Structures are given as C-alpha cells and as structure tokens.
Amino acid sequence: MMSPLKGSTVRRDALTEAQRGQMLALMQLCYTGVSPERFAEDLDAKQYVILLHTRRGGELVGFSTLRVAEELAGGQRVEVVYSGDTVIHPDWWGHKVLQVCFGRFVLSRKLRHPLRPVHWLLLSAGFRTYLLAVNYFPRTMPRRDWTPPPGRADFLQALAARWFGAQYDASRGTLRFQGAHYRVRDGVAPIDRAAALHPDIAFFAERNPRHGEGEELVCLVEIRWWDLFLALGRSVSGQLRGWARRGLRNAGVRVGT
C-alpha cells in the first residue's frame, strides 16, 4: 500500500503563481501573522522547496523551503542547508514523507562532495520542528544530552549574527524578528502537560520560553553519513508501519495507536 502523500523537491524559481498561493494559504492556516510580503521574502531567499501533495486529488498539504550555502568553519569548507518556512497540515501529521524527502536532498548534497561536512541550520518556533532534529541526528546543538566540540558554538553564533543581524540574540540563542512575525496558531501543537513531560520538549521550552510569541531557537545539526543513513532507514520504516496500520484499519482490523 502506497503512502497517501507524495513528495518532490523543486527549484524555487520553477514554482507557479498558483503553487505560491497555495503555500501561502497553508502557512496562514497554521500560523497567525503571516503576511504575503514576509512569506515572499522567505521564499525568494531560498533555492529549493520540498512539496507534499496528496496522491488522490493533488492537494498541497505541506512544504519546506531550503537554502544551500558554503561557509568556513575552523578553516574548513562546509555546506550549510538552511530550512526556512516549514509546515504540514495537522491532518497529515505523523507521515514521514517530509523527512524522507529532506534526507534524500541532504544525501544528494553529500554525494556532490563526500568529504565535505554538511550542517543543517534549523529555526524552531515549535517543539515538533525541534524534535525532527534531535530524534534523528545526535549531533544537534543545542540539545540536553550532547556537548558540541570546541568551536562549534562560535561557528553557529558567527553564522547566525551574519545571516540574521540584530534579530539574533546570542545570549539566548534565539531569533526575535523585528516588527510583525508569525507564530503557531493557538491550539496547533501546544506544549500541554503531557508534552511537557517529554525531556526534549521540556528542554526546548526552557531554551526558548518565548516560542509562543514566535521566537525561534537557532539550531545547528551536524549530518554525518551514518546518522543520515539511519535517519532515512527510520523514516522509511515509519512509512511502512503507517501504511500497514492504515491497511488494517481499512480492512476492518482494530489496531493500537
């Protein structure tokens, strides 16, 4: 049984006006304060977009914008993959298609220069985005159970200060955008009492206490070959389990959640 979602990675300049409009509408559904100008600014600063569509009907239900840049870290050339606006319609949470598409994209970048380190720059205004990193990649900074090597924090701070300017607060490790900025709508992925008991979610809330106001935690994720292969394997395995559960439900077999 195939996934009800399909993903594709396209160049940003190949998007149609209709697709851009659908992406904006999806952002406005899940976030408050999303202006067309702010959305266009983020999108036009990226080179690639991962698109998620339903197989039946072709409805756009998720996307993630991506920027790729070369940087120097400790005198070594590295590649930085920066995730911008990312959203999945709540009806489709739990599917692993976005993770698989992102993993394939990073794999294609690593294959271009196998010995060049790849780092994922991720901004997390919600805990679900943060968990995408820590659940799959052990060398995520910041995280509660890993101490980065010397120089890593300095690289992240210098990169964030150069890319985001005065909006970056180095003492907190967060971005607070000047003027109007969007935030997750009330009731969409809240940190309730049950979620707060999860140690990684509790850590995220501690490091980014103003996430409810749209403040974003700046994360840097080192993507090693082994971690990438494990992440892809886990994502594909998750897809297969999801397909099996849905197939059993469709057949009238009761399965656990």
mmCIF file of N, CA, C and O in Angstrom, residues 140-241:
data_model
loop_
_atom_site.group_PDB
_atom_site.id
_atom_site.type_symbol
_atom_site.label_atom_id
_atom_site.label_comp_id
_atom_site.label_asym_id
_atom_site.label_seq_id
_atom_site.Cartn_x
_atom_site.Cartn_y
_atom_site.Cartn_z
ATOM 1 N N THR A 140 23.028 17.445 17.382
ATOM 2 C CA THR A 140 22.202 18.642 17.262
ATOM 3 C C THR A 140 22.573 19.601 18.385
ATOM 4 O O THR A 140 22.708 19.199 19.534
ATOM 5 N N MET A 141 22.729 20.860 18.035
ATOM 6 C CA MET A 141 23.059 21.884 19.036
ATOM 7 C C MET A 141 22.017 23.001 18.965
ATOM 8 O O MET A 141 21.763 23.518 17.866
ATOM 9 N N PRO A 142 21.368 23.322 20.112
ATOM 10 C CA PRO A 142 21.575 22.745 21.444
ATOM 11 C C PRO A 142 20.703 21.507 21.652
ATOM 12 O O PRO A 142 19.653 21.364 21.054
ATOM 13 N N ARG A 143 21.179 20.612 22.495
ATOM 14 C CA ARG A 143 20.383 19.508 22.982
ATOM 15 C C ARG A 143 20.845 19.167 24.393
ATOM 16 O O ARG A 143 21.983 19.480 24.785
ATOM 17 N N ARG A 144 19.992 18.501 25.126
ATOM 18 C CA ARG A 144 20.224 18.311 26.558
ATOM 19 C C ARG A 144 21.319 17.304 26.856
ATOM 20 O O ARG A 144 21.915 17.343 27.940
ATOM 21 N N ASP A 145 21.608 16.384 25.921
ATOM 22 C CA ASP A 145 22.495 15.264 26.230
ATOM 23 C C ASP A 145 23.700 15.176 25.299
ATOM 24 O O ASP A 145 24.229 14.083 25.078
ATOM 25 N N TRP A 146 24.140 16.305 24.754
ATOM 26 C CA TRP A 146 25.330 16.289 23.892
ATOM 27 C C TRP A 146 26.058 17.614 24.016
ATOM 28 O O TRP A 146 25.444 18.689 23.969
ATOM 29 N N THR A 147 27.368 17.533 24.196
ATOM 30 C CA THR A 147 28.214 18.727 24.273
ATOM 31 C C THR A 147 28.961 18.881 22.956
ATOM 32 O O THR A 147 29.705 17.979 22.564
ATOM 33 N N PRO A 148 28.764 19.981 22.250
ATOM 34 C CA PRO A 148 29.412 20.148 20.941
ATOM 35 C C PRO A 148 30.915 20.297 21.073
ATOM 36 O O PRO A 148 31.428 20.701 22.130
ATOM 37 N N PRO A 149 31.666 19.980 20.014
ATOM 38 C CA PRO A 149 33.126 20.119 20.046
ATOM 39 C C PRO A 149 33.522 21.591 20.104
ATOM 40 O O PRO A 149 32.725 22.480 19.773
ATOM 41 N N PRO A 150 34.769 21.877 20.527
ATOM 42 C CA PRO A 150 35.229 23.265 20.592
ATOM 43 C C PRO A 150 35.080 23.966 19.239
ATOM 44 O O PRO A 150 35.384 23.399 18.192
ATOM 45 N N GLY A 151 34.607 25.173 19.293
ATOM 46 C CA GLY A 151 34.468 25.971 18.084
ATOM 47 C C GLY A 151 33.109 25.884 17.423
ATOM 48 O O GLY A 151 32.751 26.756 16.622
ATOM 49 N N ARG A 152 32.322 24.851 17.732
ATOM 50 C CA ARG A 152 31.030 24.688 17.070
ATOM 51 C C ARG A 152 30.065 25.815 17.449
ATOM 52 O O ARG A 152 29.372 26.373 16.594
ATOM 53 N N ALA A 153 30.009 26.138 18.755
ATOM 54 C CA ALA A 153 29.121 27.214 19.196
ATOM 55 C C ALA A 153 29.548 28.550 18.603
ATOM 56 O O ALA A 153 28.706 29.375 18.218
ATOM 57 N N ASP A 154 30.861 28.785 18.520
ATOM 58 C CA ASP A 154 31.356 30.032 17.931
ATOM 59 C C ASP A 154 30.956 30.127 16.461
ATOM 60 O O ASP A 154 30.584 31.204 15.972
ATOM 61 N N PHE A 155 31.030 29.003 15.735
ATOM 62 C CA PHE A 155 30.643 28.996 14.329
ATOM 63 C C PHE A 155 29.169 29.331 14.180
ATOM 64 O O PHE A 155 28.777 30.141 13.325
ATOM 65 N N LEU A 156 28.332 28.724 15.016
ATOM 66 C CA LEU A 156 26.897 28.975 14.937
ATOM 67 C C LEU A 156 26.588 30.439 15.251
ATOM 68 O O LEU A 156 25.792 31.075 14.542
ATOM 69 N N GLN A 157 27.209 30.976 16.287
ATOM 70 C CA GLN A 157 26.928 32.359 16.649
ATOM 71 C C GLN A 157 27.360 33.328 15.558
ATOM 72 O O GLN A 157 26.630 34.279 15.237
ATOM 73 N N ALA A 158 28.543 33.084 14.973
ATOM 74 C CA ALA A 158 29.011 33.959 13.900
ATOM 75 C C ALA A 158 28.106 33.862 12.674
ATOM 76 O O ALA A 158 27.791 34.871 12.026
ATOM 77 N N LEU A 159 27.681 32.646 12.351
ATOM 78 C CA LEU A 159 26.813 32.440 11.200
ATOM 79 C C LEU A 159 25.463 33.122 11.412
ATOM 80 O O LEU A 159 24.968 33.837 10.532
ATOM 81 N N ALA A 160 24.869 32.914 12.579
ATOM 82 C CA ALA A 160 23.555 33.497 12.857
ATOM 83 C C ALA A 160 23.626 35.021 12.897
ATOM 84 O O ALA A 160 22.725 35.706 12.400
ATOM 85 N N ALA A 161 24.707 35.568 13.482
ATOM 86 C CA ALA A 161 24.845 37.022 13.544
ATOM 87 C C ALA A 161 24.979 37.620 12.143
ATOM 88 O O ALA A 161 24.430 38.689 11.852
ATOM 89 N N ARG A 162 25.695 36.916 11.255
ATOM 90 C CA ARG A 162 25.884 37.427 9.899
ATOM 91 C C ARG A 162 24.625 37.286 9.068
ATOM 92 O O ARG A 162 24.303 38.173 8.271
ATOM 93 N N TRP A 163 23.921 36.189 9.232
ATOM 94 C CA TRP A 163 22.732 35.949 8.417
ATOM 95 C C TRP A 163 21.504 36.712 8.914
ATOM 96 O O TRP A 163 20.673 37.140 8.115
ATOM 97 N N PHE A 164 21.391 36.873 10.236
ATOM 98 C CA PHE A 164 20.163 37.438 10.793
ATOM 99 C C PHE A 164 20.349 38.777 11.493
ATOM 100 O O PHE A 164 19.367 39.392 11.904
ATOM 101 N N GLY A 165 21.592 39.221 11.650
ATOM 102 C CA GLY A 165 21.852 40.550 12.187
ATOM 103 C C GLY A 165 21.332 40.736 13.597
ATOM 104 O O GLY A 165 21.421 39.841 14.447
ATOM 105 N N ALA A 166 20.728 41.916 13.829
ATOM 106 C CA ALA A 166 20.298 42.289 15.168
ATOM 107 C C ALA A 166 19.133 41.446 15.667
ATOM 108 O O ALA A 166 18.816 41.464 16.866
ATOM 109 N N GLN A 167 18.510 40.708 14.778
ATOM 110 C CA GLN A 167 17.395 39.861 15.209
ATOM 111 C C GLN A 167 17.871 38.661 16.027
ATOM 112 O O GLN A 167 17.085 38.024 16.726
ATOM 113 N N TYR A 168 19.167 38.345 15.940
ATOM 114 C CA TYR A 168 19.725 37.203 16.659
ATOM 115 C C TYR A 168 20.220 37.637 18.022
ATOM 116 O O TYR A 168 21.030 38.569 18.147
ATOM 117 N N ASP A 169 19.757 36.967 19.059
ATOM 118 C CA ASP A 169 20.188 37.212 20.433
ATOM 119 C C ASP A 169 21.157 36.096 20.817
ATOM 120 O O ASP A 169 20.733 34.974 21.135
ATOM 121 N N ALA A 170 22.454 36.399 20.784
ATOM 122 C CA ALA A 170 23.463 35.374 21.047
ATOM 123 C C ALA A 170 23.388 34.853 22.480
ATOM 124 O O ALA A 170 23.705 33.686 22.730
ATOM 125 N N SER A 171 22.963 35.691 23.423
ATOM 126 C CA SER A 171 22.910 35.257 24.823
ATOM 127 C C SER A 171 21.814 34.211 25.038
ATOM 128 O O SER A 171 21.930 33.355 25.918
ATOM 129 N N ARG A 172 20.763 34.261 24.223
ATOM 130 C CA ARG A 172 19.650 33.316 24.357
ATOM 131 C C ARG A 172 19.684 32.229 23.282
ATOM 132 O O ARG A 172 19.044 31.190 23.427
ATOM 133 N N GLY A 173 20.403 32.511 22.198
ATOM 134 C CA GLY A 173 20.448 31.561 21.095
ATOM 135 C C GLY A 173 19.160 31.521 20.307
ATOM 136 O O GLY A 173 18.815 30.487 19.723
ATOM 137 N N THR A 174 18.443 32.650 20.265
ATOM 138 C CA THR A 174 17.148 32.693 19.597
ATOM 139 C C THR A 174 17.082 33.878 18.642
ATOM 140 O O THR A 174 17.864 34.819 18.719
ATOM 141 N N LEU A 175 16.089 33.797 17.753
ATOM 142 C CA LEU A 175 15.765 34.902 16.852
ATOM 143 C C LEU A 175 14.454 35.518 17.297
ATOM 144 O O LEU A 175 13.458 34.807 17.509
ATOM 145 N N ARG A 176 14.447 36.820 17.435
ATOM 146 C CA ARG A 176 13.202 37.549 17.691
ATOM 147 C C ARG A 176 13.080 38.575 16.579
ATOM 148 O O ARG A 176 13.789 39.581 16.555
ATOM 149 N N PHE A 177 12.181 38.305 15.656
ATOM 150 C CA PHE A 177 12.074 39.124 14.464
ATOM 151 C C PHE A 177 11.514 40.502 14.792
ATOM 152 O O PHE A 177 10.602 40.642 15.613
ATOM 153 N N GLN A 178 12.072 41.490 14.148
ATOM 154 C CA GLN A 178 11.617 42.861 14.328
ATOM 155 C C GLN A 178 10.305 43.065 13.583
ATOM 156 O O GLN A 178 10.126 42.581 12.471
ATOM 157 N N GLY A 179 9.382 43.784 14.220
ATOM 158 C CA GLY A 179 8.090 44.019 13.597
ATOM 159 C C GLY A 179 7.212 42.785 13.688
ATOM 160 O O GLY A 179 7.452 41.859 14.462
ATOM 161 N N ALA A 180 6.189 42.762 12.851
ATOM 162 C CA ALA A 180 5.231 41.650 12.872
ATOM 163 C C ALA A 180 5.888 40.376 12.365
ATOM 164 O O ALA A 180 6.591 40.374 11.373
ATOM 165 N N HIS A 181 5.646 39.292 13.075
ATOM 166 C CA HIS A 181 6.145 37.981 12.649
ATOM 167 C C HIS A 181 5.120 36.946 13.057
ATOM 168 O O HIS A 181 4.401 37.117 14.043
ATOM 169 N N TYR A 182 5.066 35.866 12.301
ATOM 170 C CA TYR A 182 4.033 34.893 12.580
ATOM 171 C C TYR A 182 4.437 33.942 13.681
ATOM 172 O O TYR A 182 5.607 33.772 14.005
ATOM 173 N N ARG A 183 3.424 33.320 14.256
ATOM 174 C CA ARG A 183 3.619 32.301 15.287
ATOM 175 C C ARG A 183 2.573 31.215 15.094
ATOM 176 O O ARG A 183 1.565 31.415 14.415
ATOM 177 N N VAL A 184 2.841 30.052 15.694
ATOM 178 C CA VAL A 184 1.906 28.943 15.580
ATOM 179 C C VAL A 184 0.566 29.346 16.173
ATOM 180 O O VAL A 184 0.498 29.957 17.249
ATOM 181 N N ARG A 185 -0.524 29.030 15.474
ATOM 182 C CA ARG A 185 -1.850 29.369 15.981
ATOM 183 C C ARG A 185 -2.137 28.637 17.290
ATOM 184 O O ARG A 185 -1.669 27.519 17.515
ATOM 185 N N ASP A 186 -2.904 29.289 18.150
ATOM 186 C CA ASP A 186 -3.299 28.654 19.399
ATOM 187 C C ASP A 186 -4.012 27.342 19.111
ATOM 188 O O ASP A 186 -4.887 27.256 18.242
ATOM 189 N N GLY A 187 -3.620 26.306 19.849
ATOM 190 C CA GLY A 187 -4.236 25.003 19.659
ATOM 191 C C GLY A 187 -3.540 24.126 18.641
ATOM 192 O O GLY A 187 -3.876 22.955 18.508
ATOM 193 N N VAL A 188 -2.558 24.670 17.912
ATOM 194 C CA VAL A 188 -1.794 23.881 16.948
ATOM 195 C C VAL A 188 -0.465 23.515 17.606
ATOM 196 O O VAL A 188 0.381 24.367 17.837
ATOM 197 N N ALA A 189 -0.265 22.251 17.927
ATOM 198 C CA ALA A 189 0.953 21.740 18.561
ATOM 199 C C ALA A 189 1.308 22.500 19.840
ATOM 200 O O ALA A 189 2.427 22.971 19.997
ATOM 201 N N PRO A 190 0.367 22.622 20.798
ATOM 202 C CA PRO A 190 0.709 23.284 22.061
ATOM 203 C C PRO A 190 1.556 22.374 22.940
ATOM 204 O O PRO A 190 1.513 21.156 22.818
ATOM 205 N N ILE A 191 2.325 22.992 23.826
ATOM 206 C CA ILE A 191 3.057 22.200 24.819
ATOM 207 C C ILE A 191 2.136 22.044 26.025
ATOM 208 O O ILE A 191 2.110 22.875 26.941
ATOM 209 N N ASP A 192 1.338 20.991 26.005
ATOM 210 C CA ASP A 192 0.424 20.746 27.110
ATOM 211 C C ASP A 192 1.154 19.989 28.215
ATOM 212 O O ASP A 192 2.368 19.737 28.146
ATOM 213 N N ARG A 193 0.416 19.602 29.230
ATOM 214 C CA ARG A 193 1.042 18.952 30.394
ATOM 215 C C ARG A 193 1.718 17.645 30.004
ATOM 216 O O ARG A 193 2.823 17.347 30.457
ATOM 217 N N ALA A 194 1.070 16.878 29.127
ATOM 218 C CA ALA A 194 1.656 15.605 28.707
ATOM 219 C C ALA A 194 2.928 15.827 27.904
ATOM 220 O O ALA A 194 3.937 15.148 28.109
ATOM 221 N N ALA A 195 2.901 16.797 26.967
ATOM 222 C CA ALA A 195 4.086 17.066 26.150
ATOM 223 C C ALA A 195 5.238 17.575 27.003
ATOM 224 O O ALA A 195 6.405 17.247 26.763
ATOM 225 N N ALA A 196 4.934 18.377 28.029
ATOM 226 C CA ALA A 196 5.975 18.967 28.867
ATOM 227 C C ALA A 196 6.754 17.926 29.653
ATOM 228 O O ALA A 196 7.861 18.209 30.133
ATOM 229 N N LEU A 197 6.202 16.719 29.784
ATOM 230 C CA LEU A 197 6.908 15.657 30.494
ATOM 231 C C LEU A 197 8.001 15.012 29.633
ATOM 232 O O LEU A 197 8.862 14.310 30.159
ATOM 233 N N HIS A 198 7.951 15.233 28.333
ATOM 234 C CA HIS A 198 8.978 14.694 27.447
ATOM 235 C C HIS A 198 10.262 15.494 27.655
ATOM 236 O O HIS A 198 10.261 16.726 27.558
ATOM 237 N N PRO A 199 11.403 14.856 27.943
ATOM 238 C CA PRO A 199 12.614 15.613 28.293
ATOM 239 C C PRO A 199 13.101 16.546 27.184
ATOM 240 O O PRO A 199 13.583 17.655 27.474
ATOM 241 N N ASP A 200 12.998 16.138 25.924
ATOM 242 C CA ASP A 200 13.461 17.007 24.842
ATOM 243 C C ASP A 200 12.522 18.197 24.633
ATOM 244 O O ASP A 200 12.973 19.300 24.322
ATOM 245 N N ILE A 201 11.227 17.974 24.816
ATOM 246 C CA ILE A 201 10.278 19.078 24.698
ATOM 247 C C ILE A 201 10.463 20.050 25.852
ATOM 248 O O ILE A 201 10.420 21.277 25.673
ATOM 249 N N ALA A 202 10.688 19.517 27.045
ATOM 250 C CA ALA A 202 10.938 20.378 28.205
ATOM 251 C C ALA A 202 12.206 21.199 27.998
ATOM 252 O O ALA A 202 12.255 22.386 28.347
ATOM 253 N N PHE A 203 13.239 20.582 27.415
ATOM 254 C CA PHE A 203 14.473 21.305 27.142
ATOM 255 C C PHE A 203 14.228 22.420 26.129
ATOM 256 O O PHE A 203 14.722 23.548 26.290
ATOM 257 N N PHE A 204 13.457 22.110 25.072
ATOM 258 C CA PHE A 204 13.149 23.139 24.078
ATOM 259 C C PHE A 204 12.423 24.320 24.720
ATOM 260 O O PHE A 204 12.759 25.487 24.466
ATOM 261 N N ALA A 205 11.430 24.039 25.560
ATOM 262 C CA ALA A 205 10.667 25.105 26.205
ATOM 263 C C ALA A 205 11.551 25.941 27.127
ATOM 264 O O ALA A 205 11.370 27.161 27.239
ATOM 265 N N GLU A 206 12.515 25.283 27.768
ATOM 266 C CA GLU A 206 13.437 26.015 28.648
ATOM 267 C C GLU A 206 14.354 26.931 27.846
ATOM 268 O O GLU A 206 14.607 28.076 28.248
ATOM 269 N N ARG A 207 14.852 26.441 26.714
ATOM 270 C CA ARG A 207 15.769 27.244 25.894
ATOM 271 C C ARG A 207 15.043 28.305 25.072
ATOM 272 O O ARG A 207 15.649 29.294 24.673
ATOM 273 N N ASN A 208 13.762 28.085 24.800
ATOM 274 C CA ASN A 208 13.000 29.045 24.007
ATOM 275 C C ASN A 208 11.657 29.326 24.681
ATOM 276 O O ASN A 208 10.596 28.965 24.172
ATOM 277 N N PRO A 209 11.698 29.995 25.833
ATOM 278 C CA PRO A 209 10.448 30.208 26.586
ATOM 279 C C PRO A 209 9.455 31.119 25.863
ATOM 280 O O PRO A 209 8.275 31.125 26.202
ATOM 281 N N ARG A 210 9.913 31.874 24.886
ATOM 282 C CA ARG A 210 9.014 32.783 24.161
ATOM 283 C C ARG A 210 8.572 32.191 22.822
ATOM 284 O O ARG A 210 8.166 32.917 21.915
ATOM 285 N N HIS A 211 8.606 30.875 22.700
ATOM 286 C CA HIS A 211 8.206 30.261 21.434
ATOM 287 C C HIS A 211 6.760 30.587 21.087
ATOM 288 O O HIS A 211 6.412 30.698 19.909
ATOM 289 N N GLY A 212 5.918 30.763 22.107
ATOM 290 C CA GLY A 212 4.524 31.092 21.854
ATOM 291 C C GLY A 212 4.343 32.461 21.236
ATOM 292 O O GLY A 212 3.280 32.750 20.664
ATOM 293 N N GLU A 213 5.366 33.316 21.340
ATOM 294 C CA GLU A 213 5.318 34.648 20.744
ATOM 295 C C GLU A 213 5.995 34.672 19.371
ATOM 296 O O GLU A 213 6.144 35.736 18.774
ATOM 297 N N GLY A 214 6.414 33.504 18.884
ATOM 298 C CA GLY A 214 7.052 33.441 17.579
ATOM 299 C C GLY A 214 8.562 33.468 17.614
ATOM 300 O O GLY A 214 9.211 33.463 16.560
ATOM 301 N N GLU A 215 9.161 33.496 18.827
ATOM 302 C CA GLU A 215 10.624 33.476 18.916
ATOM 303 C C GLU A 215 11.122 32.088 18.494
ATOM 304 O O GLU A 215 10.495 31.075 18.801
ATOM 305 N N GLU A 216 12.260 32.060 17.805
ATOM 306 C CA GLU A 216 12.740 30.808 17.232
ATOM 307 C C GLU A 216 14.103 30.427 17.798
ATOM 308 O O GLU A 216 15.004 31.265 17.891
ATOM 309 N N LEU A 217 14.245 29.177 18.177
ATOM 310 C CA LEU A 217 15.507 28.646 18.666
ATOM 311 C C LEU A 217 16.389 28.312 17.469
ATOM 312 O O LEU A 217 15.965 27.609 16.547
ATOM 313 N N VAL A 218 17.617 28.822 17.466
ATOM 314 C CA VAL A 218 18.539 28.590 16.354
ATOM 315 C C VAL A 218 19.326 27.312 16.642
ATOM 316 O O VAL A 218 20.043 27.220 17.643
ATOM 317 N N CYS A 219 19.184 26.326 15.762
ATOM 318 C CA CYS A 219 19.824 25.030 15.956
ATOM 319 C C CYS A 219 20.784 24.745 14.801
ATOM 320 O O CYS A 219 20.525 25.123 13.656
ATOM 321 N N LEU A 220 21.874 24.065 15.120
ATOM 322 C CA LEU A 220 22.831 23.621 14.109
ATOM 323 C C LEU A 220 22.993 22.118 14.258
ATOM 324 O O LEU A 220 23.312 21.617 15.340
ATOM 325 N N VAL A 221 22.780 21.409 13.165
ATOM 326 C CA VAL A 221 22.763 19.953 13.182
ATOM 327 C C VAL A 221 23.863 19.432 12.268
ATOM 328 O O VAL A 221 23.876 19.715 11.069
ATOM 329 N N GLU A 222 24.804 18.691 12.837
ATOM 330 C CA GLU A 222 25.834 18.043 12.021
ATOM 331 C C GLU A 222 25.258 16.755 11.448
ATOM 332 O O GLU A 222 24.796 15.883 12.189
ATOM 333 N N ILE A 223 25.296 16.631 10.130
ATOM 334 C CA ILE A 223 24.730 15.463 9.464
ATOM 335 C C ILE A 223 25.859 14.579 8.951
ATOM 336 O O ILE A 223 26.480 14.882 7.925
ATOM 337 N N ARG A 224 26.136 13.518 9.690
ATOM 338 C CA ARG A 224 27.176 12.576 9.292
ATOM 339 C C ARG A 224 26.564 11.476 8.430
ATOM 340 O O ARG A 224 25.351 11.246 8.445
ATOM 341 N N TRP A 225 27.410 10.777 7.675
ATOM 342 C CA TRP A 225 26.924 9.719 6.784
ATOM 343 C C TRP A 225 26.089 8.695 7.546
ATOM 344 O O TRP A 225 24.984 8.340 7.133
ATOM 345 N N TRP A 226 26.638 8.197 8.664
ATOM 346 C CA TRP A 226 25.967 7.140 9.405
ATOM 347 C C TRP A 226 24.625 7.619 9.942
ATOM 348 O O TRP A 226 23.613 6.911 9.848
ATOM 349 N N ASP A 227 24.603 8.823 10.489
ATOM 350 C CA ASP A 227 23.351 9.359 11.023
ATOM 351 C C ASP A 227 22.318 9.534 9.919
ATOM 352 O O ASP A 227 21.122 9.284 10.121
ATOM 353 N N LEU A 228 22.770 9.959 8.742
ATOM 354 C CA LEU A 228 21.853 10.159 7.625
ATOM 355 C C LEU A 228 21.235 8.845 7.172
ATOM 356 O O LEU A 228 20.020 8.759 6.944
ATOM 357 N N PHE A 229 22.058 7.803 7.053
ATOM 358 C CA PHE A 229 21.529 6.503 6.636
ATOM 359 C C PHE A 229 20.541 5.956 7.673
ATOM 360 O O PHE A 229 19.493 5.393 7.319
ATOM 361 N N LEU A 230 20.867 6.113 8.957
ATOM 362 C CA LEU A 230 19.944 5.662 9.998
ATOM 363 C C LEU A 230 18.641 6.450 9.949
ATOM 364 O O LEU A 230 17.546 5.885 10.111
ATOM 365 N N ALA A 231 18.741 7.770 9.733
ATOM 366 C CA ALA A 231 17.545 8.607 9.675
ATOM 367 C C ALA A 231 16.658 8.205 8.508
ATOM 368 O O ALA A 231 15.430 8.100 8.646
ATOM 369 N N LEU A 232 17.262 7.979 7.349
ATOM 370 C CA LEU A 232 16.476 7.549 6.194
ATOM 371 C C LEU A 232 15.821 6.194 6.452
ATOM 372 O O LEU A 232 14.657 5.977 6.108
ATOM 373 N N GLY A 233 16.584 5.288 7.066
ATOM 374 C CA GLY A 233 16.020 3.977 7.369
ATOM 375 C C GLY A 233 14.852 4.061 8.331
ATOM 376 O O GLY A 233 13.828 3.393 8.146
ATOM 377 N N ARG A 234 14.976 4.894 9.355
ATOM 378 C CA ARG A 234 13.893 5.042 10.322
ATOM 379 C C ARG A 234 12.670 5.684 9.679
ATOM 380 O O ARG A 234 11.531 5.303 9.966
ATOM 381 N N SER A 235 12.900 6.660 8.807
ATOM 382 C CA SER A 235 11.777 7.334 8.152
ATOM 383 C C SER A 235 11.028 6.375 7.235
ATOM 384 O O SER A 235 9.790 6.326 7.234
ATOM 385 N N VAL A 236 11.775 5.596 6.446
ATOM 386 C CA VAL A 236 11.134 4.633 5.550
ATOM 387 C C VAL A 236 10.400 3.573 6.358
ATOM 388 O O VAL A 236 9.278 3.168 6.020
ATOM 389 N N SER A 237 11.031 3.101 7.450
ATOM 390 C CA SER A 237 10.378 2.115 8.306
ATOM 391 C C SER A 237 9.091 2.672 8.895
ATOM 392 O O SER A 237 8.069 1.978 8.975
ATOM 393 N N GLY A 238 9.128 3.960 9.294
ATOM 394 C CA GLY A 238 7.927 4.597 9.818
ATOM 395 C C GLY A 238 6.828 4.672 8.778
ATOM 396 O O GLY A 238 5.644 4.488 9.090
ATOM 397 N N GLN A 239 7.208 4.968 7.531
ATOM 398 C CA GLN A 239 6.224 4.968 6.453
ATOM 399 C C GLN A 239 5.569 3.604 6.304
ATOM 400 O O GLN A 239 4.349 3.487 6.191
ATOM 401 N N LEU A 240 6.390 2.549 6.310
ATOM 402 C CA LEU A 240 5.866 1.202 6.125
ATOM 403 C C LEU A 240 4.909 0.818 7.249
ATOM 404 O O LEU A 240 3.858 0.216 7.014
ATOM 405 N N ARG A 241 5.272 1.177 8.491
ATOM 406 C CA ARG A 241 4.385 0.861 9.611
ATOM 407 C C ARG A 241 3.058 1.604 9.477
ATOM 408 O O ARG A 241 1.988 1.064 9.764
#
